[in-house]
PDB file of C-alpha atoms and ligand atoms in Angstrom:
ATOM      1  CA  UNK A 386       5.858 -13.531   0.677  1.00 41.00           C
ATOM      2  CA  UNK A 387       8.305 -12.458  -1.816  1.00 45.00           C
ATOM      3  CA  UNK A 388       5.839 -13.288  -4.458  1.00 45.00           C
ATOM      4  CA  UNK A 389       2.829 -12.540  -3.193  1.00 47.00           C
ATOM      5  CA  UNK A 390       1.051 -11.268  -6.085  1.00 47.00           C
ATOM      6  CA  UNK A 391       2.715 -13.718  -8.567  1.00 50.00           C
ATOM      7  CA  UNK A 392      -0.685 -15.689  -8.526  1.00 74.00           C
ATOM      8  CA  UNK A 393      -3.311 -12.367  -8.440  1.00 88.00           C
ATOM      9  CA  UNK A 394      -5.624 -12.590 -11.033  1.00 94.00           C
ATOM     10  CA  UNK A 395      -4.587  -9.706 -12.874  1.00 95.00           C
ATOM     11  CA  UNK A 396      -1.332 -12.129 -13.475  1.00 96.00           C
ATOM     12  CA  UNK A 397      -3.693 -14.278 -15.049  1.00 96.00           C
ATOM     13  CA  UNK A 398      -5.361 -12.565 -17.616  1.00 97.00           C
ATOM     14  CA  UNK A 399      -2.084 -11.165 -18.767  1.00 97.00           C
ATOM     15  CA  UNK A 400      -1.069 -14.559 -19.762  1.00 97.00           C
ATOM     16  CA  UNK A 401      -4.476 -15.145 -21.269  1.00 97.00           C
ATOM     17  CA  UNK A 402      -4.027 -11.703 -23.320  1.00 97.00           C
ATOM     18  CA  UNK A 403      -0.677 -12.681 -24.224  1.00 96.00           C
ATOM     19  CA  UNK A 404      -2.076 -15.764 -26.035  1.00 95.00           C
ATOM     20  CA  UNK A 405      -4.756 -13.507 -27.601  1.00 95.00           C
ATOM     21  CA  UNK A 406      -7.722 -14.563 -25.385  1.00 97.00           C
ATOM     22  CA  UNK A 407     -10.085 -11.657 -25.860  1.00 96.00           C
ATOM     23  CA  UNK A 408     -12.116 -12.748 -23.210  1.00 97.00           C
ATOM     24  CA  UNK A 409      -9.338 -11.411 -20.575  1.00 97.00           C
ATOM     25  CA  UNK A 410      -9.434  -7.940 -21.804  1.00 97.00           C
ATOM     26  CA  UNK A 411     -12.346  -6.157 -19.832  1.00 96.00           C
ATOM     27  CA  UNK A 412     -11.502  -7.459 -16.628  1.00 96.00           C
ATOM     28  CA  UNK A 413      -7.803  -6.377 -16.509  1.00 97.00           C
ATOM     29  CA  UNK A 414      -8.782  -3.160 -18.010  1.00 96.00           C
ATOM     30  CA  UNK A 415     -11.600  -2.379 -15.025  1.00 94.00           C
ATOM     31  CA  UNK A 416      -8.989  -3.362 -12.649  1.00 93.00           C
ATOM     32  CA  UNK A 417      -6.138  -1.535 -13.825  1.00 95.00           C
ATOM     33  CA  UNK A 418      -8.164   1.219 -15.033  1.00 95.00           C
ATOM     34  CA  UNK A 419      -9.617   1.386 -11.205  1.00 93.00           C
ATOM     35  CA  UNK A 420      -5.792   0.206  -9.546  1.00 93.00           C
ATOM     36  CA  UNK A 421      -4.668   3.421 -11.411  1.00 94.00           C
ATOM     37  CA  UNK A 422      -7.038   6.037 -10.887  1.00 94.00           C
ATOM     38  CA  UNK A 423      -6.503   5.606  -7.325  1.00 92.00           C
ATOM     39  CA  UNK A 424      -3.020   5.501  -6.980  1.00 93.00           C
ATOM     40  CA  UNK A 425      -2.853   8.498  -9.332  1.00 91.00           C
ATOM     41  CA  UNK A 426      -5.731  10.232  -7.401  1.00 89.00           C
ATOM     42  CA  UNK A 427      -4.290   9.626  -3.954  1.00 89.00           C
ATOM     43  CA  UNK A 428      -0.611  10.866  -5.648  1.00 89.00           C
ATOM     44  CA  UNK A 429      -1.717  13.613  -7.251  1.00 83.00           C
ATOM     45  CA  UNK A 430      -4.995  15.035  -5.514  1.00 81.00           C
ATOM     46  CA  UNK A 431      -6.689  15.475  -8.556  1.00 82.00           C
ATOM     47  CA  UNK A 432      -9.917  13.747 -10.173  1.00 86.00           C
ATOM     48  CA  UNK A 433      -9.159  14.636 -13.912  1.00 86.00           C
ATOM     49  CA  UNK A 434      -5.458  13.672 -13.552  1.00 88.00           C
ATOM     50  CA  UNK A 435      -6.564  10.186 -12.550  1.00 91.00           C
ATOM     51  CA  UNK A 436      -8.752   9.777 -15.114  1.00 92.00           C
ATOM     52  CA  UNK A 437      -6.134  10.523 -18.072  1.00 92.00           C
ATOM     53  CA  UNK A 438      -3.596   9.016 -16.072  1.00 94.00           C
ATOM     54  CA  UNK A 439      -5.682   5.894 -15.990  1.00 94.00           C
ATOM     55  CA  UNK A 440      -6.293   5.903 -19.757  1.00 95.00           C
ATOM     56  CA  UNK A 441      -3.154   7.091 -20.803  1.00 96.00           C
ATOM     57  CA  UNK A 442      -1.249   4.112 -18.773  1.00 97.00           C
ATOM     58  CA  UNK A 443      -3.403   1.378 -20.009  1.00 97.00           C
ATOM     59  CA  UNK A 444      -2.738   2.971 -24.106  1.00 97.00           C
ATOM     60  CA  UNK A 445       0.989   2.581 -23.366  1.00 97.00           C
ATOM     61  CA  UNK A 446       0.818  -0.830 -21.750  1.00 98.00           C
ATOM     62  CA  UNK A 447      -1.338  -2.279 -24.644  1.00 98.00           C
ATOM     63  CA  UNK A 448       1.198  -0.351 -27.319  1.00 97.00           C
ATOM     64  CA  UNK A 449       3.672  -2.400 -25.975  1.00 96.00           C
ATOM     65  CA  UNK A 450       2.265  -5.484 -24.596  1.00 97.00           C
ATOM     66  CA  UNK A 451       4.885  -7.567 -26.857  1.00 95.00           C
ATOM     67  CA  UNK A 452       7.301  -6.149 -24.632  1.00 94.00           C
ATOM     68  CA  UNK A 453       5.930  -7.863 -21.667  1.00 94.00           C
ATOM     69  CA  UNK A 454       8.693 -10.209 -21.274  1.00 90.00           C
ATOM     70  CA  UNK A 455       7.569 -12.036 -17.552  1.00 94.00           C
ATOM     71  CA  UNK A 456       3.198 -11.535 -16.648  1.00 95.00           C
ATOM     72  CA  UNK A 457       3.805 -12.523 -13.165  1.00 95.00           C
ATOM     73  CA  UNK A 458       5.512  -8.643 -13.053  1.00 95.00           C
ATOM     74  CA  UNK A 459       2.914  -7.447 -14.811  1.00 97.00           C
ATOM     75  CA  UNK A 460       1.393  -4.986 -11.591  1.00 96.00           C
ATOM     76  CA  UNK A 461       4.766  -3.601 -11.647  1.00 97.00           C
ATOM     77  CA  UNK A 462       5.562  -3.061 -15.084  1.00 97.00           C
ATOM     78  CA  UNK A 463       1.695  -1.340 -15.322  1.00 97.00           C
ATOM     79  CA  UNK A 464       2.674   0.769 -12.211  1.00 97.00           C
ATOM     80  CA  UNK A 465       5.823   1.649 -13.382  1.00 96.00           C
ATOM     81  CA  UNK A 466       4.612   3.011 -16.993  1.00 96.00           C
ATOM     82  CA  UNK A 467       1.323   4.884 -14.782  1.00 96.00           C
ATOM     83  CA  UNK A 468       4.104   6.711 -11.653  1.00 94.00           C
ATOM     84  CA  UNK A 469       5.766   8.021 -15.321  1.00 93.00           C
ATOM     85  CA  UNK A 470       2.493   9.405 -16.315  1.00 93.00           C
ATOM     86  CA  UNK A 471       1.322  10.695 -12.611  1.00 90.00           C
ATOM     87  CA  UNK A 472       5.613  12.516 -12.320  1.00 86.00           C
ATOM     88  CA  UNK A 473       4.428  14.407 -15.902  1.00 85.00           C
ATOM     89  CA  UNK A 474       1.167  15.651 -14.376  1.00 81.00           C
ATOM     90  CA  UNK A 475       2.868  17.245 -11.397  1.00 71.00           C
ATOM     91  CA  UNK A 476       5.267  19.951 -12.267  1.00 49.00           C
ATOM     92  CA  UNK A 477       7.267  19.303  -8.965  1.00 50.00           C
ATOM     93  CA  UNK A 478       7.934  15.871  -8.480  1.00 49.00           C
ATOM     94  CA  UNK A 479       5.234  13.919  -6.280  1.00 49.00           C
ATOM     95  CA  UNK A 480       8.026  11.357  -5.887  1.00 52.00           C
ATOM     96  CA  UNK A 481      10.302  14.470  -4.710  1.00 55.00           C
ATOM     97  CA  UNK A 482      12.320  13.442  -1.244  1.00 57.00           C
ATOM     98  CA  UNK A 483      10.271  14.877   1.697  1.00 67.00           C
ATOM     99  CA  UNK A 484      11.098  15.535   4.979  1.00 73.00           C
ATOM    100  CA  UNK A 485      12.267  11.886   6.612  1.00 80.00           C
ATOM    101  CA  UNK A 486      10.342  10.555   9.718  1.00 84.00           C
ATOM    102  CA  UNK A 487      12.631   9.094  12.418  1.00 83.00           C
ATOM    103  CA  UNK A 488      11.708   5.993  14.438  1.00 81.00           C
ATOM    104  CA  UNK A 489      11.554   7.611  17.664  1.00 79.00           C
ATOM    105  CA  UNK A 490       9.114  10.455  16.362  1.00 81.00           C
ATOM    106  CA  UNK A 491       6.434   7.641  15.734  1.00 84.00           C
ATOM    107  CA  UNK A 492       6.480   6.239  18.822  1.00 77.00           C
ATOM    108  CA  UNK A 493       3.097   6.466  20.690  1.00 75.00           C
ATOM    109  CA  UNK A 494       2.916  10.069  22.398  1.00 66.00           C
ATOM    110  CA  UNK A 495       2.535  10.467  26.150  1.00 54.00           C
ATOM    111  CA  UNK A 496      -0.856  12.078  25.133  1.00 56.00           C
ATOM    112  CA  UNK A 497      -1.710   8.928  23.605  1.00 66.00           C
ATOM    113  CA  UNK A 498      -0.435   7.338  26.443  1.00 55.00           C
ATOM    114  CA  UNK A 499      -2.557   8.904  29.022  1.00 49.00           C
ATOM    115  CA  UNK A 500      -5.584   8.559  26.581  1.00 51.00           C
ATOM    116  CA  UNK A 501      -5.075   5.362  26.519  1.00 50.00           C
ATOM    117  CA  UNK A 502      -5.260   4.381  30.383  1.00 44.00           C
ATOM    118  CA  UNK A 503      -8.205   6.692  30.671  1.00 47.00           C
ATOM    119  CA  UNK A 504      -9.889   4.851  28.373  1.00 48.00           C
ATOM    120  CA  UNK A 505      -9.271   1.609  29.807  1.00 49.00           C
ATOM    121  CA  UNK A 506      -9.888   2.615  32.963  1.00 49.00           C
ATOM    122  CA  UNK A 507     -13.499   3.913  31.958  1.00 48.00           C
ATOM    123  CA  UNK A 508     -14.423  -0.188  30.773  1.00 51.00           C
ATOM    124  CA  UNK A 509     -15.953   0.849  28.077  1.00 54.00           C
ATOM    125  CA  UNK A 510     -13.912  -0.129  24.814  1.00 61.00           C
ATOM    126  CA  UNK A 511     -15.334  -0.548  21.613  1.00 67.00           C
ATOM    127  CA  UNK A 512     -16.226  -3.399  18.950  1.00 78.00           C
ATOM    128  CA  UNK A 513     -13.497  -4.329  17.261  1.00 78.00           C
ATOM    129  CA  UNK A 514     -15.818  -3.809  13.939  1.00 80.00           C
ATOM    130  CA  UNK A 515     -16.612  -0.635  15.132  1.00 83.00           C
ATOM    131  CA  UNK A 516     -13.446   0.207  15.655  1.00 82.00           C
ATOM    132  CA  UNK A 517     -12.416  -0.957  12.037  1.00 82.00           C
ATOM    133  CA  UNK A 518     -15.296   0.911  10.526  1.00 84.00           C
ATOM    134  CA  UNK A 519     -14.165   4.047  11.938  1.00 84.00           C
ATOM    135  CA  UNK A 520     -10.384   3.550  10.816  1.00 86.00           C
ATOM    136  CA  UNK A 521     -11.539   2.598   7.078  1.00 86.00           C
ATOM    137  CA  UNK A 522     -13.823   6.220   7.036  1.00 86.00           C
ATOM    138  CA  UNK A 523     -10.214   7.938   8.092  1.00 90.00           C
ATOM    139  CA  UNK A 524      -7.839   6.130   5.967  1.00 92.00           C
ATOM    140  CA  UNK A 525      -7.881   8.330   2.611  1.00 90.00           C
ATOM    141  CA  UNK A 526      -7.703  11.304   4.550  1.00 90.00           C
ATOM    142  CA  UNK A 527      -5.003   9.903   6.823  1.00 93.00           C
ATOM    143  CA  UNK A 528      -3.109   8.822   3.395  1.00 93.00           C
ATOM    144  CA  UNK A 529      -3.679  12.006   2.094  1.00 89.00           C
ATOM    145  CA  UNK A 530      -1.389  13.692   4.741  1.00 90.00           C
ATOM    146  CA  UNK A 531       1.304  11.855   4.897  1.00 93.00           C
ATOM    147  CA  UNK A 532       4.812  12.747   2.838  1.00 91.00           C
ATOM    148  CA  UNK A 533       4.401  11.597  -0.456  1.00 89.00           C
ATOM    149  CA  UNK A 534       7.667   9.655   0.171  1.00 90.00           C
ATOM    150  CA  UNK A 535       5.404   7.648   2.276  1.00 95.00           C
ATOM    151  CA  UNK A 536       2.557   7.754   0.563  1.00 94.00           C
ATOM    152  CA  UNK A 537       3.791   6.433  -2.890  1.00 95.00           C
ATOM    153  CA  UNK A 538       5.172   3.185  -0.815  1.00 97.00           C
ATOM    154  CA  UNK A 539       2.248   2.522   1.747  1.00 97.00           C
ATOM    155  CA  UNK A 540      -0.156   2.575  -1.445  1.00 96.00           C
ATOM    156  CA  UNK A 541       1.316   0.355  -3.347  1.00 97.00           C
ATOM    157  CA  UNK A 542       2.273  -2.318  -0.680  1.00 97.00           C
ATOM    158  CA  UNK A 543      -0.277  -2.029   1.305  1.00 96.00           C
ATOM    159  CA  UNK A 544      -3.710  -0.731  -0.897  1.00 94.00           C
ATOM    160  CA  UNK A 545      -2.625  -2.193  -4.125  1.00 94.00           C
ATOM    161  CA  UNK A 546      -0.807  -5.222  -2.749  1.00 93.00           C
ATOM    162  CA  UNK A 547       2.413  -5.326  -4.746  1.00 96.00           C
ATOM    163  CA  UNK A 548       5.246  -6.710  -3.523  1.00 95.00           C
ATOM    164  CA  UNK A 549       8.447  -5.408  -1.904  1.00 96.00           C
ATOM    165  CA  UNK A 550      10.119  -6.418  -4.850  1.00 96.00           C
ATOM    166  CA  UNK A 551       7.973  -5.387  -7.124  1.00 97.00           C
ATOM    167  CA  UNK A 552       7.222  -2.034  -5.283  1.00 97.00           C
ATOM    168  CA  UNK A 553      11.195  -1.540  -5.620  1.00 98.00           C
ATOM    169  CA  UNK A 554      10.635  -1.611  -9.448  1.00 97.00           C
ATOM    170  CA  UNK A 555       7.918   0.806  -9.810  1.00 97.00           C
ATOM    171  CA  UNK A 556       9.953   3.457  -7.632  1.00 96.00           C
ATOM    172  CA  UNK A 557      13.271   2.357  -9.031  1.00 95.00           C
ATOM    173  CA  UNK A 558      14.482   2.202  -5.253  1.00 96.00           C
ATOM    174  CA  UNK A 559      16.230  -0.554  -3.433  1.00 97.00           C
ATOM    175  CA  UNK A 560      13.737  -3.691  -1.183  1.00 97.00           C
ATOM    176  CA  UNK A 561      15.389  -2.064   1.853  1.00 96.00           C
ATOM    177  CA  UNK A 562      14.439   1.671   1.116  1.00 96.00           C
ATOM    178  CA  UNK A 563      11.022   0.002   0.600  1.00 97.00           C
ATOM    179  CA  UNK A 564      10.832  -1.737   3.177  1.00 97.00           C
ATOM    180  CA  UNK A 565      11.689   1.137   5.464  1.00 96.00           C
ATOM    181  CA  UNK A 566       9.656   3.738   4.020  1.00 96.00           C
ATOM    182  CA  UNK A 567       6.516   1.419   4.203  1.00 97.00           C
ATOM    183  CA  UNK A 568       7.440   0.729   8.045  1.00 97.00           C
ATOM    184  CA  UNK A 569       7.165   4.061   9.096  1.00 96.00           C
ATOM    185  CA  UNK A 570       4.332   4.908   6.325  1.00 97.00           C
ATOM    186  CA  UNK A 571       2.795   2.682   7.996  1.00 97.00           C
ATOM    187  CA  UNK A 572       3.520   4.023  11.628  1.00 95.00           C
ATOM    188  CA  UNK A 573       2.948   7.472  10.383  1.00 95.00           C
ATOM    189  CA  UNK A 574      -0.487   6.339   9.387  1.00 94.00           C
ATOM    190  CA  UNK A 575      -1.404   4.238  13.073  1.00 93.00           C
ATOM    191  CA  UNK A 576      -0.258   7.658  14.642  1.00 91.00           C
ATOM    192  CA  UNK A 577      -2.834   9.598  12.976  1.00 91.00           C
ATOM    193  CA  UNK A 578      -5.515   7.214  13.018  1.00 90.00           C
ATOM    194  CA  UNK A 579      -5.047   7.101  16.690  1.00 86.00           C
ATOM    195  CA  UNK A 580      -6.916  10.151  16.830  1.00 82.00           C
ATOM    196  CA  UNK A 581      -9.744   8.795  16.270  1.00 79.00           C
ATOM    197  CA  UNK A 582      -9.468   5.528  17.959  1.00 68.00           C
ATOM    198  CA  UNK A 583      -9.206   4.647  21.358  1.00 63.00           C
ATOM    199  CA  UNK A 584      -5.807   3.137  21.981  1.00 52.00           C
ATOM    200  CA  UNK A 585      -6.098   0.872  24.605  1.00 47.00           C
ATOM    201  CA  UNK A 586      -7.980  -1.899  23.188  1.00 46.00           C
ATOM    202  CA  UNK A 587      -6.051  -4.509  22.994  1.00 42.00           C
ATOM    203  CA  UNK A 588      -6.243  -7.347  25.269  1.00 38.00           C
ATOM    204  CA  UNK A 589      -3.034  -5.891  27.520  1.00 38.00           C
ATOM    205  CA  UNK A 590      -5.375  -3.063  28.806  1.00 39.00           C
ATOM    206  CA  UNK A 591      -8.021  -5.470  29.612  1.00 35.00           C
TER     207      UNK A 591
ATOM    208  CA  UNK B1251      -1.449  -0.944  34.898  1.00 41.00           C
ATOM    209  CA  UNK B1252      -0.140   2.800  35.560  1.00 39.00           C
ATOM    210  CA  UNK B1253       0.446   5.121  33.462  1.00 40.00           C
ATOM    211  CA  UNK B1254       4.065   5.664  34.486  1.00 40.00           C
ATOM    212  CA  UNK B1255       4.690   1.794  33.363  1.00 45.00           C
ATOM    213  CA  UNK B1256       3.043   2.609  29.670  1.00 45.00           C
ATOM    214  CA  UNK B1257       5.173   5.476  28.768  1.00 45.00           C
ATOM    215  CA  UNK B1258       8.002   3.442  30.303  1.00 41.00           C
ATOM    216  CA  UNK B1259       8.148   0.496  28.166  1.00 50.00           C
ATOM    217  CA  UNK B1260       7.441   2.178  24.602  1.00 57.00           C
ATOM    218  CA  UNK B1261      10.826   4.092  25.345  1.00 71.00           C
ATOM    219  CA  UNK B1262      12.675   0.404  26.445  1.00 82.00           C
ATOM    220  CA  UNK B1263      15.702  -0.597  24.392  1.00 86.00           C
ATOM    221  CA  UNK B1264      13.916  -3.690  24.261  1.00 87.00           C
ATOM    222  CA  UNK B1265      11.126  -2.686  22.757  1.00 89.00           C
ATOM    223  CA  UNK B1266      12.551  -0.260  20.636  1.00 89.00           C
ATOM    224  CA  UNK B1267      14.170  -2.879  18.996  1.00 89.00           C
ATOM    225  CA  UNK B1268      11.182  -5.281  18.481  1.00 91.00           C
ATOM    226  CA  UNK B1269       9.642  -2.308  17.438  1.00 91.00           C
ATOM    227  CA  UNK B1270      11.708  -1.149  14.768  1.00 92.00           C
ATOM    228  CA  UNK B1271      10.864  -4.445  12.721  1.00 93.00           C
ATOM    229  CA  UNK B1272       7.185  -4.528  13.354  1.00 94.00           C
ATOM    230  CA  UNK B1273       6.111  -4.409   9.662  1.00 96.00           C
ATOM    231  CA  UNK B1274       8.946  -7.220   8.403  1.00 95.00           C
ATOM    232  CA  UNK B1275       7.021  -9.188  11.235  1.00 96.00           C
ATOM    233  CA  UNK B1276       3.766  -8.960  10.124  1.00 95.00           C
ATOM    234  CA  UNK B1277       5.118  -9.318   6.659  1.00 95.00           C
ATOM    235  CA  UNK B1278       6.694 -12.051   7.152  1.00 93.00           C
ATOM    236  CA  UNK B1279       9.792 -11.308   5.903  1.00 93.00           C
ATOM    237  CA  UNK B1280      11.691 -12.122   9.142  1.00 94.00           C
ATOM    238  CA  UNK B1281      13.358 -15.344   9.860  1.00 95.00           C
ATOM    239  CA  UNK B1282      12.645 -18.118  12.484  1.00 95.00           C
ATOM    240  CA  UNK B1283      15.417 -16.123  14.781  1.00 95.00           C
ATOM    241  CA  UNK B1284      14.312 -12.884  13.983  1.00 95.00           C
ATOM    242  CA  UNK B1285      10.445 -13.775  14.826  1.00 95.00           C
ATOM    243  CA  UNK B1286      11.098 -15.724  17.980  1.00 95.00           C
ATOM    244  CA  UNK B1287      13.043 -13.067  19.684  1.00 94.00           C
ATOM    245  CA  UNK B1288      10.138 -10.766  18.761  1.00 95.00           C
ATOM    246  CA  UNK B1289       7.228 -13.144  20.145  1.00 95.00           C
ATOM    247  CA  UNK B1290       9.591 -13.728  23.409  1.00 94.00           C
ATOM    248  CA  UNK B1291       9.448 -10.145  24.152  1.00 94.00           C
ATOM    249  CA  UNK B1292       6.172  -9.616  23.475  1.00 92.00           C
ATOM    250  CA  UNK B1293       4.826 -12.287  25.233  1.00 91.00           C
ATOM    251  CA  UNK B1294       6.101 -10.212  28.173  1.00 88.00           C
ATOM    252  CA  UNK B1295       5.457  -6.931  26.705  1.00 91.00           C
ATOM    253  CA  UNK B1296       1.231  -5.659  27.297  1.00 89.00           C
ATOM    254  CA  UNK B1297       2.663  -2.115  25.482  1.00 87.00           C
ATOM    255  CA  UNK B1298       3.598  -4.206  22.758  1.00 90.00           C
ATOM    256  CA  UNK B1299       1.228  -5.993  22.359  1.00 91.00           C
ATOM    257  CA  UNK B1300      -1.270  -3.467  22.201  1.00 88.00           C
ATOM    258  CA  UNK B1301       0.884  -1.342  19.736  1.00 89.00           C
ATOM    259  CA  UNK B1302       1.049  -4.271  17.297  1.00 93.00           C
ATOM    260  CA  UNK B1303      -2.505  -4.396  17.473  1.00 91.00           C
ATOM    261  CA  UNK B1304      -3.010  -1.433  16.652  1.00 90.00           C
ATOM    262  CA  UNK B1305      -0.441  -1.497  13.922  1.00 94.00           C
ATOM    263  CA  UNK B1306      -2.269  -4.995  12.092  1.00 94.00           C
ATOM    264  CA  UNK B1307      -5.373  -3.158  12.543  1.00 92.00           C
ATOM    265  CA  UNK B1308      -4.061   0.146  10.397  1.00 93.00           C
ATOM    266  CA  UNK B1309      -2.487  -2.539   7.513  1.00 95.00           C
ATOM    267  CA  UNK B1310      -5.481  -4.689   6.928  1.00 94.00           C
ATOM    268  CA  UNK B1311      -7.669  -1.514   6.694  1.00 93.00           C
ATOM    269  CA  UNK B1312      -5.113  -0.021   4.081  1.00 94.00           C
ATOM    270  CA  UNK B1313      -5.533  -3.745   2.361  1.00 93.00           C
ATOM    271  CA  UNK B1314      -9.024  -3.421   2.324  1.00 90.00           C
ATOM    272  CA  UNK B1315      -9.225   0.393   1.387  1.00 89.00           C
ATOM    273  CA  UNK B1316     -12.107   0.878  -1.866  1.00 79.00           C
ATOM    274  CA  UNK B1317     -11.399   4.253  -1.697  1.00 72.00           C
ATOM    275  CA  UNK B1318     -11.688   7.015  -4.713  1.00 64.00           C
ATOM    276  CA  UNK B1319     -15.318   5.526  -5.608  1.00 68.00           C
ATOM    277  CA  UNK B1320     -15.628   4.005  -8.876  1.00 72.00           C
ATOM    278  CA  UNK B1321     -13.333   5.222 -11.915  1.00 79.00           C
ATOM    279  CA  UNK B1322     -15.713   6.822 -14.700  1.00 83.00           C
ATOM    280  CA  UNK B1323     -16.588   3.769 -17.514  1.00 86.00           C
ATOM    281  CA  UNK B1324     -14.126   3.641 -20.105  1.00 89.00           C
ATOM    282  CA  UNK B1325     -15.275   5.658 -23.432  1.00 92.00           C
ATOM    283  CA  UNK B1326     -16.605   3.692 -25.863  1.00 94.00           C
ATOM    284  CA  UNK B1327     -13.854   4.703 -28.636  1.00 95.00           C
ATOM    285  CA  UNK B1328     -10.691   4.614 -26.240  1.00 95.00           C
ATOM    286  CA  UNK B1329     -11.930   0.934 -25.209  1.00 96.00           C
ATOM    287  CA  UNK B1330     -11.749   0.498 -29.063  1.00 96.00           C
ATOM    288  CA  UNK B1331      -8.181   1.774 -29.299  1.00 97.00           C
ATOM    289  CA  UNK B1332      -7.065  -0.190 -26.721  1.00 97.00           C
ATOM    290  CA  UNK B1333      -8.402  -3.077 -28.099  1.00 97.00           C
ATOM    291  CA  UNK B1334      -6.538  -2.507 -31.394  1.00 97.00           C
ATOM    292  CA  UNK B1335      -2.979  -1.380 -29.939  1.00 97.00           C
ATOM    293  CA  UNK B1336      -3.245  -4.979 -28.049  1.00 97.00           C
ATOM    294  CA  UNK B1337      -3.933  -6.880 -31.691  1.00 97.00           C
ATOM    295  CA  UNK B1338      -1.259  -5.138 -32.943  1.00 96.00           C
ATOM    296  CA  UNK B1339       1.233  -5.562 -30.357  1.00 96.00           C
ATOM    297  CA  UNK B1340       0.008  -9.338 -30.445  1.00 95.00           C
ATOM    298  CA  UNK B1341       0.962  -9.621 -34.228  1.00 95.00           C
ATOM    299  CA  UNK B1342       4.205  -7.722 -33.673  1.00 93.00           C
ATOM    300  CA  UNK B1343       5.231 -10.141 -31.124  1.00 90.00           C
ATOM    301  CA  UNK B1344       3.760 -13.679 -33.282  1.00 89.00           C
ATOM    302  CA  UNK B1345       6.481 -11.490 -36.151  1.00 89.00           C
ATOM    303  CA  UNK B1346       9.314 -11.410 -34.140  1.00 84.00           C
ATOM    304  CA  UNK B1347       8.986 -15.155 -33.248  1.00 72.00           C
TER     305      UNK B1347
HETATM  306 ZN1   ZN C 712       7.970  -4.123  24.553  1.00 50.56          ZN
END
């Protein structure tokens, strides 16, 4: 899906605002204006930053809205102009390089391991709703401690749904760099989680 | 299965290798080759199986994360500045063509 978000709505009303349709406006607003404040919240940890981030993005990307040259990049030129605002909040870079994950430290643990067969063993495995439920009440805290090398990648892929390309742009890094920081974002993230999961119920342990 | 088998397999070259493009998989972003190698192995792999579970699980709950609560309403007068910096940049741009 190389263009996966070339058809979101937010693509939409930018075209309609580029032709001056007013009635376009509020909707991409509330959805930027919520995209941003929780990227910037989940970057930067705080409420207040978020909010001003938020506001300040969507000033700059209406001050130059004749600059939009292509709408179906509009997430990632809006992105782009709110990770500038989030970097000046944060006196250290957020974006700064953190401490790399290797593959082999995200593999499943024995711990997990053993967990696992003990809890297929015991027959009782849960709902896979139930299961779900309790992942979603985990997530932000789970995002919230992983590197922010990670983090900046998994939220934007994953929660925001850009694009590998267009996640590239925003963090002016290469598809492959992406592509490999969301992987083990994303492993980082399953790791953690499984704390509060079961493992072990998938079919194979049936 | 035993546990000795489990802790086996996740340490497989095999499996390493299917698992080190787990997310291009469920991305997509692999081609026909790529992907049937992966579904070969798997379809002989429980471990892997259950780790790519567990893996689709974590991404669609990321995809479907709400998160932060809502984002305090936009104030009245910055909604109104917004508004205007958008007329203006549309005028700038009907200029320049
Ligand atoms: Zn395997």
């Amino acid at each position: 899906m190389p263009n996966a978000s070339a058809s979101s709505p937010e693509v939409e009303w930018a075209r309609r605002l580029l032709e001056g349709d007013a009635t376009a406006f509020t909707p991409f607003v509330e959805s930027f204006q919520h995209r941003i404040f929780q990227y910037t919240w989940l970057m930067c940890g705080q409420r207040e930053d978020a909010e001003e981030v938020a506001q300040d993005t969507l000033l700059k990307v209406f001050e130059s809205f004749d600059q939009l040259q292509d709408p179906s990049r509009v997430k990632a030129w809006v992105f782009r102009i709110a990770k500038n605002y989030c970097l000046m909040k944060r006196r250290k870079s957020v974006f700064a390089p953190d401490r790399e994950y290797s593959l082999d430290e995200l593999l499943p643990g024995s711990e997990e391991s053993a967990r696992t067969i003990q809890v297929a063993d015991s027959g009782a495995l849960p709902e896979e709703q139930v299961l779900r439920a309790e992942l979603a009440s985990h997530l932000e805290e789970a995002l919230a401690e992983l590197p922010e090398l990670y983090r900046s990648v998994v939220l934007l892929r994953d929660v925001e749904g850009l694009s590998t390309s267009e996640a590239a742009e925003v963090l002016d890094i290469k598809e492959d760099a992406v592509k490999q920081r969301l992987h083990r974002g994303r492993l980082a993230l399953r790791k953690s989680l499984a704390r509060y999961t079961p493992a072990g119920t998938g079919e194979a342990s049936r | 299965m035993t546990e000795h088998k489990h802790q086996h397999n996740q340490k497989d070259p095999a499996c390493l290798e299917v698992f080190a493009k787990l997310s291009e998989y469920l991305d997509g972003e692999l081609d026909r080759l790529e992907c049937d190698h992966i579904e070969e192995h798997i379809a002989d792999c429980p471990p892997c199986v259950e780790f790519l579970r567990g893996l689709k699980r974590c991404v669609e709950t990321s995809r479907e994360f709400e998160g932060q609560g809502n984002c305090p309403k936009m104030p009245p007068e910055m909604e109104e500045k917004l508004r205007e910096a958008w007329q203006n940049a549309l005028k700038r741009r009907e200029n320049a063509h």
